[in-house]
Tab-separated table of C-alpha atoms in Angstrom:
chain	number	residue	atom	x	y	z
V	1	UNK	CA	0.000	0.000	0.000
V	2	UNK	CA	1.230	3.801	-0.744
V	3	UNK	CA	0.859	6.514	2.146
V	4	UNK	CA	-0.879	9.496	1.488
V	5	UNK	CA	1.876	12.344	0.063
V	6	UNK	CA	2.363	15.058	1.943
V	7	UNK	CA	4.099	17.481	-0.891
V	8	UNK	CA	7.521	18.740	0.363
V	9	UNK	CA	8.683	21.696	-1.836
V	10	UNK	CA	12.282	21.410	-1.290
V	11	UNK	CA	15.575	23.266	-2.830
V	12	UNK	CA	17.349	22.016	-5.514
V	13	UNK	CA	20.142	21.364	-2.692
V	14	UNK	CA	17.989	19.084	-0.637
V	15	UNK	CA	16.316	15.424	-1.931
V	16	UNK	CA	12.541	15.440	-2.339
V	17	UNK	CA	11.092	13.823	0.728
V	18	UNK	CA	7.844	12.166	-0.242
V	19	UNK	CA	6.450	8.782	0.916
V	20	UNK	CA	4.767	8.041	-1.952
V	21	UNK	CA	6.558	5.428	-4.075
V	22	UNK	CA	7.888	6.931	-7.497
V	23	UNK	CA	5.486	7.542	-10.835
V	24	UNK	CA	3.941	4.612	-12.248
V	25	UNK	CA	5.849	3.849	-16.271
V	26	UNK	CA	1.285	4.415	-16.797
V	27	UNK	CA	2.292	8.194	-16.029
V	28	UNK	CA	5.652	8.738	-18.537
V	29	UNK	CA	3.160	10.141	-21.650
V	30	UNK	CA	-0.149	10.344	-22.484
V	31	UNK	CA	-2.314	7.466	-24.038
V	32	UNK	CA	-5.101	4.775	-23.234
V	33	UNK	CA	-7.142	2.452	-25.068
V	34	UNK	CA	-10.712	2.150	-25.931
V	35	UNK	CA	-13.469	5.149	-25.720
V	36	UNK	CA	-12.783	6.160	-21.990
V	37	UNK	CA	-12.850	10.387	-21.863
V	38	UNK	CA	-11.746	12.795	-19.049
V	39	UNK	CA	-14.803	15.545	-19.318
V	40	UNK	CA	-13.166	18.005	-16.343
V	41	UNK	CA	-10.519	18.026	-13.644
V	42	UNK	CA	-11.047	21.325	-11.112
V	43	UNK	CA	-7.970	21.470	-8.766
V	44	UNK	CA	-8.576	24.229	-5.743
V	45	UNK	CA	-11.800	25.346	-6.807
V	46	UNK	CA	-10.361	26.659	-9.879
V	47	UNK	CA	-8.194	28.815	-7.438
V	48	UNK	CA	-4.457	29.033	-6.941
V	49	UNK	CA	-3.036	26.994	-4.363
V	50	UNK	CA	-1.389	29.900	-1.791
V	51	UNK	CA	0.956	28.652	0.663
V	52	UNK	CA	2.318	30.326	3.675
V	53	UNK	CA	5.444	29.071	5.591
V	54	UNK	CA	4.585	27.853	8.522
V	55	UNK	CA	0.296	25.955	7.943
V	56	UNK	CA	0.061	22.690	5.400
V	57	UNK	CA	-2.188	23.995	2.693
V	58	UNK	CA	-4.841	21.250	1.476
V	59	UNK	CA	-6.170	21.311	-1.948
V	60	UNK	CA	-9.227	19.515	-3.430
V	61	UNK	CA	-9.067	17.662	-6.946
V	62	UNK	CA	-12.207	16.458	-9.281
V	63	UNK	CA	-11.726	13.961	-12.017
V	64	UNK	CA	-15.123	13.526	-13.786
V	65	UNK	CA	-14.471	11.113	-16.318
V	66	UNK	CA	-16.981	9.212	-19.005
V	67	UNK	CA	-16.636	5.501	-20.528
V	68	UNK	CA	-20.096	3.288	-21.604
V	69	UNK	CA	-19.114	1.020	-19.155
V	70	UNK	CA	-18.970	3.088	-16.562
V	71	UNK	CA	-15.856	4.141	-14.006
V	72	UNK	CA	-14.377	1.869	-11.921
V	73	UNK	CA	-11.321	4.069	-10.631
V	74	UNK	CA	-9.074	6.886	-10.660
V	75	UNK	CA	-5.717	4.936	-9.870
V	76	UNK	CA	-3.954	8.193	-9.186
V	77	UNK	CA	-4.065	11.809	-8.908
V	78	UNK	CA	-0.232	13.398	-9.092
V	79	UNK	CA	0.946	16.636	-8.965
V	80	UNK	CA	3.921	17.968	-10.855
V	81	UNK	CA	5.639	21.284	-10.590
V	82	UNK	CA	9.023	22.699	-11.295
V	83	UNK	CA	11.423	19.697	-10.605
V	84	UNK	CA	11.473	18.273	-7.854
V	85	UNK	CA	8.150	19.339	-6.109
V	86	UNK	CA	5.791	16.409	-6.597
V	87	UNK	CA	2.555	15.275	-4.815
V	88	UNK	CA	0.516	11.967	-5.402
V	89	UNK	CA	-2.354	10.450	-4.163
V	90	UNK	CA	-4.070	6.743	-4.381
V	91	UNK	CA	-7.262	5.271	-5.419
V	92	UNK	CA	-5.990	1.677	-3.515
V	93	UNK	CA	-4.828	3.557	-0.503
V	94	UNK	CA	-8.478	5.003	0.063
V	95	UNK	CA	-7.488	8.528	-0.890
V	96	UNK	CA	-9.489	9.081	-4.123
V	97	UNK	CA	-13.160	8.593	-3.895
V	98	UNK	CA	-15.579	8.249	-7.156
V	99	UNK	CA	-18.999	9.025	-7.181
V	100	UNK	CA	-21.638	8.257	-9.658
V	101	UNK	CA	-23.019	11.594	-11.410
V	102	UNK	CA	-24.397	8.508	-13.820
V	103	UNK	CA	-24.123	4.682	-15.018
V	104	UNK	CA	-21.361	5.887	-17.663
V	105	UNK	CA	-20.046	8.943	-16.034
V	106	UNK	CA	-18.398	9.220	-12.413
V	107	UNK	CA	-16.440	12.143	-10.279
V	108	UNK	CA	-13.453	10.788	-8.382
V	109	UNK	CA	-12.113	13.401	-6.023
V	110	UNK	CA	-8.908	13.534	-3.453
V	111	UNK	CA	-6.815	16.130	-1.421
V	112	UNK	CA	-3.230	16.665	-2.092
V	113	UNK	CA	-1.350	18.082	0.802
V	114	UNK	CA	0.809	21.387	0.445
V	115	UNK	CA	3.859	21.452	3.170
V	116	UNK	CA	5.677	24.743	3.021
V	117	UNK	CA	8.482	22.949	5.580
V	118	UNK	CA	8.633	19.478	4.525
V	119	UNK	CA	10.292	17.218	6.593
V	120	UNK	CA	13.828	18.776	6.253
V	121	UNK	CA	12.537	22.797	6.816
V	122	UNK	CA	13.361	23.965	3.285
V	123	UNK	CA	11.820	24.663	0.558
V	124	UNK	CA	12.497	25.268	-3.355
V	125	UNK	CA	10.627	29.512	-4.126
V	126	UNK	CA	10.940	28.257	-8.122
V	127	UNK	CA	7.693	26.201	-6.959
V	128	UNK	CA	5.624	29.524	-7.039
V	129	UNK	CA	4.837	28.375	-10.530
V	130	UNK	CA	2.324	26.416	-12.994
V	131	UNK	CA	2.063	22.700	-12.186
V	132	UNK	CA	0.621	19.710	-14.058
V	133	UNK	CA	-1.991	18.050	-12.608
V	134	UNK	CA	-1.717	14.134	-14.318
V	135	UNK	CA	-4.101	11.259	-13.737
V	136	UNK	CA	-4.930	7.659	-14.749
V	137	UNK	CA	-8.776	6.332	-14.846
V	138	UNK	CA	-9.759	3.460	-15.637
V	139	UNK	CA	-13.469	2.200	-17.003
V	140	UNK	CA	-15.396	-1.178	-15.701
V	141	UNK	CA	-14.462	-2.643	-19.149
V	142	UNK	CA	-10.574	-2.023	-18.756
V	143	UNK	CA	-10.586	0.894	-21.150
V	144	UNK	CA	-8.274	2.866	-19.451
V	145	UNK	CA	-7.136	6.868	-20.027
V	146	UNK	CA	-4.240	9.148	-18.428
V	147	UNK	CA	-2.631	12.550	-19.442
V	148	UNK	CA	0.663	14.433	-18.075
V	149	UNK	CA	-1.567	17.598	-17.748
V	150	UNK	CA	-5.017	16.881	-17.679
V	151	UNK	CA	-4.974	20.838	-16.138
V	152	UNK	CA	-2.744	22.895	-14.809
V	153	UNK	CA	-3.097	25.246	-11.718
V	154	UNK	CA	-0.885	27.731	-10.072
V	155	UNK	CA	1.092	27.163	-6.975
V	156	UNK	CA	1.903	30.837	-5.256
V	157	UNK	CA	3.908	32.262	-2.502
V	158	UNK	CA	1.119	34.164	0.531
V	159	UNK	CA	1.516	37.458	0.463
V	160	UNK	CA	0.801	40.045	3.714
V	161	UNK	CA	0.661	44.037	2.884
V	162	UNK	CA	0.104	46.864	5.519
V	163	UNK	CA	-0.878	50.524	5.872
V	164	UNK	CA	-0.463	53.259	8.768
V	165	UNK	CA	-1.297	56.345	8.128
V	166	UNK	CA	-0.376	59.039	10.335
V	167	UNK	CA	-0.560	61.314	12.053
V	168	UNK	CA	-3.601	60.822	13.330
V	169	UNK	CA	-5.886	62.925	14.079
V	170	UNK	CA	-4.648	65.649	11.347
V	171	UNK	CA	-5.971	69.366	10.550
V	172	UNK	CA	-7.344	69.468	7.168
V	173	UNK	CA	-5.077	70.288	4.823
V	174	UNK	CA	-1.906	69.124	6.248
V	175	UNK	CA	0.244	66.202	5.314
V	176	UNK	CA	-0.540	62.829	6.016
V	177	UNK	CA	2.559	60.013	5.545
V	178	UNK	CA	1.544	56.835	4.411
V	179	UNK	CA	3.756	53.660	5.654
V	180	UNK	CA	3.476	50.308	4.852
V	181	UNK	CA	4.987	47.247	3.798
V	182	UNK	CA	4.402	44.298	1.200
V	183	UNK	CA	6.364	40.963	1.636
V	184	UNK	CA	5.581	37.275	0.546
V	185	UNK	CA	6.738	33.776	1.481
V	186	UNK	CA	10.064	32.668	1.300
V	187	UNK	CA	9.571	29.039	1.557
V	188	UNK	CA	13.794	28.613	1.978
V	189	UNK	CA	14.042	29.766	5.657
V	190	UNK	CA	10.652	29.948	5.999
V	191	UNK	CA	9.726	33.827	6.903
V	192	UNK	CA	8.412	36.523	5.015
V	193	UNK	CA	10.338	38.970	2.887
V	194	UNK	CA	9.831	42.186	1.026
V	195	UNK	CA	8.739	42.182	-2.167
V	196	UNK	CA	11.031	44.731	-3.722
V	197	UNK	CA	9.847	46.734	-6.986
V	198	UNK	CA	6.113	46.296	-7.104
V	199	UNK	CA	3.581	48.473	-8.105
V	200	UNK	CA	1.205	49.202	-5.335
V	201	UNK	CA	-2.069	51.446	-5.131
V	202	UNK	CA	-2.897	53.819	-2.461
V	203	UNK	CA	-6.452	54.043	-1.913
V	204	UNK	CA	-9.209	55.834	0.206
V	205	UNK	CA	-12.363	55.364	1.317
V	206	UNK	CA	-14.550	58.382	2.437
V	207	UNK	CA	-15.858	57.765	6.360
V	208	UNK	CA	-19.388	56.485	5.430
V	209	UNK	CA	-18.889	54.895	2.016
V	210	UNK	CA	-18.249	51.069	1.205
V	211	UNK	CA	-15.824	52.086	-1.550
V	212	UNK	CA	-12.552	52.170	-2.131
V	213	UNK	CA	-10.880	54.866	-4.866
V	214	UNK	CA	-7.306	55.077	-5.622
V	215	UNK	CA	-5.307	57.839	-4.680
V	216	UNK	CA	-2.116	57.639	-6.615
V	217	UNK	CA	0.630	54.251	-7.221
V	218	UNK	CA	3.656	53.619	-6.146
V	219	UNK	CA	6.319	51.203	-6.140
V	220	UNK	CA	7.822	48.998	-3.236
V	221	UNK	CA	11.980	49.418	-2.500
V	222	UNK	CA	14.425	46.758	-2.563
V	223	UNK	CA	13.090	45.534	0.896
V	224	UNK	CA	9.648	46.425	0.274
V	225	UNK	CA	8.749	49.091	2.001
V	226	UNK	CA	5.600	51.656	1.152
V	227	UNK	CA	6.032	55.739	1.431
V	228	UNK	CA	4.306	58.343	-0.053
V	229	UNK	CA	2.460	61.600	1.265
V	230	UNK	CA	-1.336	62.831	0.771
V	231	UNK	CA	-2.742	65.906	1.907
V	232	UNK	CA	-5.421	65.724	4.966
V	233	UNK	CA	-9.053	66.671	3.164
V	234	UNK	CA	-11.622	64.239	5.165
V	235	UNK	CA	-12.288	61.476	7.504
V	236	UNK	CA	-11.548	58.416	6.194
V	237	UNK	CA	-9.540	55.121	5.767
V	238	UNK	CA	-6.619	54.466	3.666
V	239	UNK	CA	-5.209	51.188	2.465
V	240	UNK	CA	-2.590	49.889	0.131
V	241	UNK	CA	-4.038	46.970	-2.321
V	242	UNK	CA	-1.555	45.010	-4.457
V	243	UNK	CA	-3.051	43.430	-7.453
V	244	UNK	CA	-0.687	39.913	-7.418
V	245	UNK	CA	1.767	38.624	-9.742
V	246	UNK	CA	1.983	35.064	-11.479
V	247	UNK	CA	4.148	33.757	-7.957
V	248	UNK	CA	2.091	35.996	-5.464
V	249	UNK	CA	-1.454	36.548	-4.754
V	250	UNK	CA	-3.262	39.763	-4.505
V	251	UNK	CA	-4.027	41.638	-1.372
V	252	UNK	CA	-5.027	44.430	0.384
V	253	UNK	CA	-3.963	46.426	4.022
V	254	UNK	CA	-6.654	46.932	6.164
V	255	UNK	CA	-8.048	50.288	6.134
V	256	UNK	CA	-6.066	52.934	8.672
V	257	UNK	CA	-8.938	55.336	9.558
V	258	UNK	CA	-7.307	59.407	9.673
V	259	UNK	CA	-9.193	61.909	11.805
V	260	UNK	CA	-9.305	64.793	9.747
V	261	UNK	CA	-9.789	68.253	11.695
């Protein structure tokens, strides 16, 4: 029997540490036999996997698949990013479960396991990236399918941003200094750096209004760091929202109310 994987993102200095046994020679190309299809595989929701560096990050998968004999399994669900990040799960270890949506069609789902300090504490950044997402199904009647990248989905580094605005309160009209700072993930010691040279927007929101309008955009410095200057007009909250990268999700500060004077 194959344990569960627990992914282990490591650095190309360190050995992957997985307990999964190695890909099946089923999983070294595409191919299959007989009339079997894969209709959809949804990874995350459809959503980016974001992983932090210190929580194990779980993320759903759906294989519906169709044959006219029906489904009997998924035999695995692996996923594949830049080498050697690598995550697999079993239909014979009780880890992938099908349902019937109908006689010939069936939705076989499992949770692959996202572990931003593996075993050994380190962990590779270059798997902030687009992995594969493979699979092998089989059919009641041994028709059989599988694909290298039956979908891909992004794997990203958690971002934090924050605001202060200040000082607070402020007469109308004078200065207000706006602080903050935007780091991500390093998943190679573990701790969160700044994200140097991004573009970030100031915004306000009027004291009173649900909305958000933005002020003016900057860019972070080489350690991240957020400064500009806005003059004092009305009582309000002002945040910083970043809008994400391929590697990093968006986000936004929480709103740093001003008592304007």
């Amino acid at each position: 029997m194959r344990a569960t994987t627990r992914l282990a993102l490591l650095g190309t200095s360190v050995a992957l540490v997985v307990t999964a046994v190695g890909a099946t020679s089923a999983q070294a190309d595409d191919g299959g036999s007989g009339d079997i299809t894969i209709d959809k595989v949804v990874v995350n929701g459809g959503k980016p996997v974001v992983v932090g560096t210190t929580n194990v990050v779980s993320a759903k998968v759906s294989v519906t698949a169709t044959d006219d004999s029906g489904i009997a399994e998924t035999t695995y669900i692996s996923a594949f990013g830049p080498s050697p990040n690598y995550a697999q799960i079993w239909y014979d270890d009780g880890d992938i479960t099908c349902v019937k949506v109908s006689a010939t069609t069936s939705t076989c789902s499992g949770t692959l396991t996202f572990d931003p300090q593996g075993s050994t504490g380190f962990v590779n950044n270059a798997a902030a990236a687009t992995w594969d997402l493979r699979t092998l199904v089989s059919a009641n009647d041994l028709d059989y399918i599988h694909r290298d990248a039956a979908t891909t989905f992004k794997v990203q580094r958690a971002s934090k941003l924050t605001v202060n605005a200040s000082p607070e309160p402020v007469r109308k009209g004078k200065t207000i200094t706006v602080t903050g700072k935007l780091s991500r993930a390093n998943w190679e010691d573990n701790q969160y750096h700044g994200y140097a040279n991004q573009p970030v927007k100031l915004q306000f929101r009027k004291k009173g209004s649900s909305t958000y309008t933005t002020v003016k955009t900057i860019k972070t410095n080489s350690t991240g760091n957020l400064k500009t200057t806005v003059t004092a007009a009305t009582d309000g909250y002002f945040r910083y929202a970043f809008a994400g990268t391929s590697t990093t999700p968006a986000v936004n500060a929480a709103g740093d109310f001003v008592d304007v004077q």
